[in-house]
Short mmCIF file of C-alpha atoms in Angstrom, two decimals:
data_model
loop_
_atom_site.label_atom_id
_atom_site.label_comp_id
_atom_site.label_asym_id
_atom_site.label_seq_id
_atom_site.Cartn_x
_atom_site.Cartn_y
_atom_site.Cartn_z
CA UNK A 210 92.42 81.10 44.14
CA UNK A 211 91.71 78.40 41.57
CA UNK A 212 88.86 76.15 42.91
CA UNK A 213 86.16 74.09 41.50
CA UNK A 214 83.33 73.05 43.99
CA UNK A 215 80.89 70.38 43.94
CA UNK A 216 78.86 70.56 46.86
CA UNK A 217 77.04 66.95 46.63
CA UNK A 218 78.94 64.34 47.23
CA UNK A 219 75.47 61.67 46.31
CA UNK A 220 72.42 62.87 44.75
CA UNK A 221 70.04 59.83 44.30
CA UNK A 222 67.06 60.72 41.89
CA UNK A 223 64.42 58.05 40.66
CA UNK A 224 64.17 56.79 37.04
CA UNK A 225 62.28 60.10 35.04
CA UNK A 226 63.33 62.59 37.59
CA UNK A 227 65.13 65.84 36.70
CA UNK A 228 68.78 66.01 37.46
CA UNK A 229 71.00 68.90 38.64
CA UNK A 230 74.74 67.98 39.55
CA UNK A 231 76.01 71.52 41.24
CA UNK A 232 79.25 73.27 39.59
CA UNK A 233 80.86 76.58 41.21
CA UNK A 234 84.09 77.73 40.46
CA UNK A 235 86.85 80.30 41.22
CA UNK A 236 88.91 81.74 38.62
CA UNK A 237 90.12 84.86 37.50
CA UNK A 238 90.62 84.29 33.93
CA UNK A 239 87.88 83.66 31.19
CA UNK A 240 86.80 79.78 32.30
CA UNK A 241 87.17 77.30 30.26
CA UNK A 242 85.16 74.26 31.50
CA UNK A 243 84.25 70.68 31.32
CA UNK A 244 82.19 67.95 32.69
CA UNK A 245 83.90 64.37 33.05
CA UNK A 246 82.07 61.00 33.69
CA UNK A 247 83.49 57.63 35.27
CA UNK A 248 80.60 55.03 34.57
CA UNK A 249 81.14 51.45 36.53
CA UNK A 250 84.49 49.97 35.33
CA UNK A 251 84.85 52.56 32.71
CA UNK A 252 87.26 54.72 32.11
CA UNK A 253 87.12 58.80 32.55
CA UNK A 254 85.25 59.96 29.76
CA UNK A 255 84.67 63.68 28.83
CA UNK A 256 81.12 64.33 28.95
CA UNK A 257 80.66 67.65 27.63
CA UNK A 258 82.63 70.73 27.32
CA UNK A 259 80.70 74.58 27.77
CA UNK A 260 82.40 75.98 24.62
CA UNK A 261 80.84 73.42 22.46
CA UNK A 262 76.84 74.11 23.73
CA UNK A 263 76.14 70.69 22.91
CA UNK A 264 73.69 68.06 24.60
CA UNK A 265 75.09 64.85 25.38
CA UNK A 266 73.09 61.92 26.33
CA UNK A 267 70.37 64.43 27.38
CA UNK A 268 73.00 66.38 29.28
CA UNK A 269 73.34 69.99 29.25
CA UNK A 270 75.45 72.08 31.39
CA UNK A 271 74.94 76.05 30.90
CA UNK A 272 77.93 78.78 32.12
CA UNK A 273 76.81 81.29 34.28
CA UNK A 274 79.55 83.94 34.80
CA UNK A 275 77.64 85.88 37.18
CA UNK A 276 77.24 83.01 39.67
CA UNK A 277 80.01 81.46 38.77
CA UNK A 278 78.64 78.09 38.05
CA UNK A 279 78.46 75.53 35.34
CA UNK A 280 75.62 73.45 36.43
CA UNK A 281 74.82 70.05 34.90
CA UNK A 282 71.25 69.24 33.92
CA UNK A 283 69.09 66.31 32.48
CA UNK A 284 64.94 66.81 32.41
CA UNK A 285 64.61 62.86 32.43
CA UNK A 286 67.22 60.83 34.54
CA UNK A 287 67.83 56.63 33.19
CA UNK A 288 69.32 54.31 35.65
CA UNK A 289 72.22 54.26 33.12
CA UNK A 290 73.13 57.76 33.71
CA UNK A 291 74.25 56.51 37.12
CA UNK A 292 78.11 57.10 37.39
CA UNK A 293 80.62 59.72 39.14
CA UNK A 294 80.62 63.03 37.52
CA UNK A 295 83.33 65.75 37.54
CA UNK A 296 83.36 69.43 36.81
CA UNK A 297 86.47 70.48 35.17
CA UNK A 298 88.08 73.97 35.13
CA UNK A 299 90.78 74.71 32.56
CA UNK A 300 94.09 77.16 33.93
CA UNK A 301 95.93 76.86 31.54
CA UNK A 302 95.01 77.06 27.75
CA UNK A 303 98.86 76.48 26.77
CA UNK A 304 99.20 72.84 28.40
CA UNK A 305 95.46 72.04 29.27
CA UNK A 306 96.23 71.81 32.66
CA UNK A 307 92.52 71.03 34.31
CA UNK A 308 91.42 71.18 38.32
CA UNK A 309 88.92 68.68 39.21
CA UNK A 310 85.87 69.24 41.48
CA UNK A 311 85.59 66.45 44.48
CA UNK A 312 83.03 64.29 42.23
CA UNK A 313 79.10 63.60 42.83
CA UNK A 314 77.89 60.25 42.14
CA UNK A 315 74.83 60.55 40.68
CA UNK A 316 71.88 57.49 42.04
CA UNK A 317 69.42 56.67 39.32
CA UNK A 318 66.89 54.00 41.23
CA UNK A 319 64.37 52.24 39.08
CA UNK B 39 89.59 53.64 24.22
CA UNK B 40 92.22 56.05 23.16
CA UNK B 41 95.32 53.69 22.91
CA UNK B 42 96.47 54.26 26.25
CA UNK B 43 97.80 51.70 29.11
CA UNK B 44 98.75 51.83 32.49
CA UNK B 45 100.96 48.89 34.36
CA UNK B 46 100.83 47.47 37.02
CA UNK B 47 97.15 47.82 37.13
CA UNK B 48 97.55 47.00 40.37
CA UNK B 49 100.23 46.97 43.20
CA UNK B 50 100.74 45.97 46.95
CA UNK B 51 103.87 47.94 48.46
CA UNK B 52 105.27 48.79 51.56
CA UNK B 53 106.18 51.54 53.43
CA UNK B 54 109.60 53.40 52.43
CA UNK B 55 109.73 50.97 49.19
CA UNK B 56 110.26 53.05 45.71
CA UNK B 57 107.38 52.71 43.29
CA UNK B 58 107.23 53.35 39.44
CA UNK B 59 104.22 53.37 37.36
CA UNK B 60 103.93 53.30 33.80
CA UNK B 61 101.98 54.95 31.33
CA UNK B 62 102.00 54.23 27.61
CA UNK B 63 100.43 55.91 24.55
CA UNK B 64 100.11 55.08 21.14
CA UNK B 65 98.21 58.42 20.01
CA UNK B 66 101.55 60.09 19.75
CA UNK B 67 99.70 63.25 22.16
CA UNK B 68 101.92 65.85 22.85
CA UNK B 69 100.41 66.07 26.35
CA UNK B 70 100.41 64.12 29.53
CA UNK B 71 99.44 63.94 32.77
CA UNK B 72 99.30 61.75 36.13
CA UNK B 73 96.45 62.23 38.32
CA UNK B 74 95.45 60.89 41.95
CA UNK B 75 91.83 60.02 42.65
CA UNK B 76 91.08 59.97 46.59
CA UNK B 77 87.45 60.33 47.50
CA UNK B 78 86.61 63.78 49.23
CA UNK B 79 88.88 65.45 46.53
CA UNK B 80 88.20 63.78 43.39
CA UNK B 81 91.24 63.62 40.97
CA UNK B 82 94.52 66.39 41.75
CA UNK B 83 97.22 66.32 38.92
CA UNK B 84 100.85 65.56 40.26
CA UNK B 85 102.92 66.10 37.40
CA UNK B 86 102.45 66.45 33.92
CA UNK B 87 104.35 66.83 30.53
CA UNK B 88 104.87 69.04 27.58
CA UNK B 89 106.78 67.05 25.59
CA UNK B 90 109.96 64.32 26.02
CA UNK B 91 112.06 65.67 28.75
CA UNK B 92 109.54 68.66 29.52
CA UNK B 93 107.70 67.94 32.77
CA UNK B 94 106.67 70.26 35.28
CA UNK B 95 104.97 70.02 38.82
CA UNK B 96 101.15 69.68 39.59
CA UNK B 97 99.45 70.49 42.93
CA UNK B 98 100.24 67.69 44.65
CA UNK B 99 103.88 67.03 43.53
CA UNK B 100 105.82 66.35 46.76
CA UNK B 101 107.19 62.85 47.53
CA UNK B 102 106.38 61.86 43.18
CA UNK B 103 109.03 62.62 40.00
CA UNK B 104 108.51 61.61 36.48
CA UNK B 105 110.11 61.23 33.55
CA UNK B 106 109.61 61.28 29.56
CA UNK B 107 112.29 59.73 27.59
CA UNK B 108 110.09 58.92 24.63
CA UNK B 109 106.91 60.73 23.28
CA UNK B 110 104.82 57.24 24.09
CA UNK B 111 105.83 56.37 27.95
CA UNK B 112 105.48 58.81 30.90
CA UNK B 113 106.56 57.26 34.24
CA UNK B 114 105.65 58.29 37.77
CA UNK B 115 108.02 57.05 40.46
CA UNK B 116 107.18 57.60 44.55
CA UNK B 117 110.61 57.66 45.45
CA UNK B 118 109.64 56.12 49.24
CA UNK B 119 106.56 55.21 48.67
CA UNK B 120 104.23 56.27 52.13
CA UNK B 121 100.41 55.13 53.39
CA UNK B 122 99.34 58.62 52.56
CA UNK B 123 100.14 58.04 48.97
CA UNK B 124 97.62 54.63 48.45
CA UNK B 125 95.22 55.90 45.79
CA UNK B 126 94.22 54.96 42.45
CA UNK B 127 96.62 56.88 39.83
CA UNK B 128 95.14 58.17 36.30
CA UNK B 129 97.44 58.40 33.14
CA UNK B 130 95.81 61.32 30.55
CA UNK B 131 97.09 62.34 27.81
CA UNK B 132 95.55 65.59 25.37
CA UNK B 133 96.62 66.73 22.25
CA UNK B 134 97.81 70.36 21.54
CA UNK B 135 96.16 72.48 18.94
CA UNK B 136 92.59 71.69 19.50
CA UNK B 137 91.41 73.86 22.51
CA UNK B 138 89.79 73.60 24.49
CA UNK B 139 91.91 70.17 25.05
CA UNK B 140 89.69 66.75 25.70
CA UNK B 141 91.95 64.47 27.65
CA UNK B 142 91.86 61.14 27.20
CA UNK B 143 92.21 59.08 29.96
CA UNK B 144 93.87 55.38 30.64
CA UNK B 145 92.12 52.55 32.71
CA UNK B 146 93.90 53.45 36.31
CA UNK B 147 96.27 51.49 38.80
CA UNK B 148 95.22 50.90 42.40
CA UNK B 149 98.56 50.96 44.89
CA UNK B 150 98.07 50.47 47.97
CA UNK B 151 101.33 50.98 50.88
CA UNK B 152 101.18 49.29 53.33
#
């Protein structure tokens, strides 16, 4: 089955704290995955993307095949990283169809 | 913001009452998509499009049906609308060509059924 799992539904972290969101996922195929951010009163906003190996905003998120998981890091959290944050899992690479983990809204407290 | 808009942003209905929402797109993206967002299971496409006329079913279809007459406007209509179906709905659209595929996503529209 196609699944993306986020187990943390809050993680609350203090201002200069490292930062973890959790990603698993189940799929068969070669994954194909993203991570999505809803700041306050913003819109959806792609975050970063695992094929690309880029940092964003101090984010990193590293695909590990093995244990299934496409964890999201930051070594330094700022309150302004607080938002909801998505994992993503591509299924289909014709029409971009993407499954959505349940969210984890991430706490930064000054 | 990608030039994309949702209407109404948000809407009050009752029970058994037929609901259509509204997405428009001035990016001219082959792809789109409507999305629920309920806590507990984050967002779950419903339906999405290929193309004008092509649609085809997401995971949580039953009880929505859409339509794409024209490459800009993608409608979602809850043919009876029910209390299980109060959520906030996403519009996305993604262009084709440029995997993996970034979607874009408009502001939102709250319904509530009452």
């Amino acid at each position: 089955a196609q699944r993306v799992t986020q187990p943390e539904k809050l993680l609350s972290v203090f201002k200069g704290a490292p930062v973890e969101l959790k990603c698993n996922y189940s799929y068969s195929g070669s994954p194909e995955l993203f991570w999505y951010v809803q700041y306050s009163r913003q819109r959806l906003q792609l975050l970063l993307r695992h094929i690309s190996r880029e940092s964003i905003k101090g984010f990193t998120a590293d695909l590990n095949k093995g244990e299934t998981s496409f964890h999201l890091k930051k070594p330094f959290a700022q309150e302004e990283d607080s938002a909801m944050y998505y994992c993503a899992l591509e299924i289909s690479g014709n029409t971009g169809k993407l499954i959505f983990g349940q969210g984890t809204t991430l706490q930064v407290k000054p | 913001d990608a030039g994309i808009t949702q209407s109404p942003r948000h809407k009050v209905t009752e029970t058994g009452t037929p609901v259509t929402l509204r997405c428009h797109q001035t990016e001219n993206h082959r792809y789109m998509y409507w999305y629920r967002q309920d806590p507990g299971h984050g967002l779950r496409l419903i339906h999405y499009s290929y193309g004008v006329k092509d649609t085809d079913k997401g995971e949580v279809s039953d009880g929505y049906s859409v339509s794409r007459s024209k490459t800009e406007d993608f409608l979602l209509t809850l043919e009876s609308a029910t209390s299980s179906q109060t959520s906030v709905y996403f519009c996305a659209i993604s262009e084709a060509g440029q995997q993996p595929y970034e979607q874009y996503f408009g502001p939102g529209t709250r319904l509530t059924v009452t």
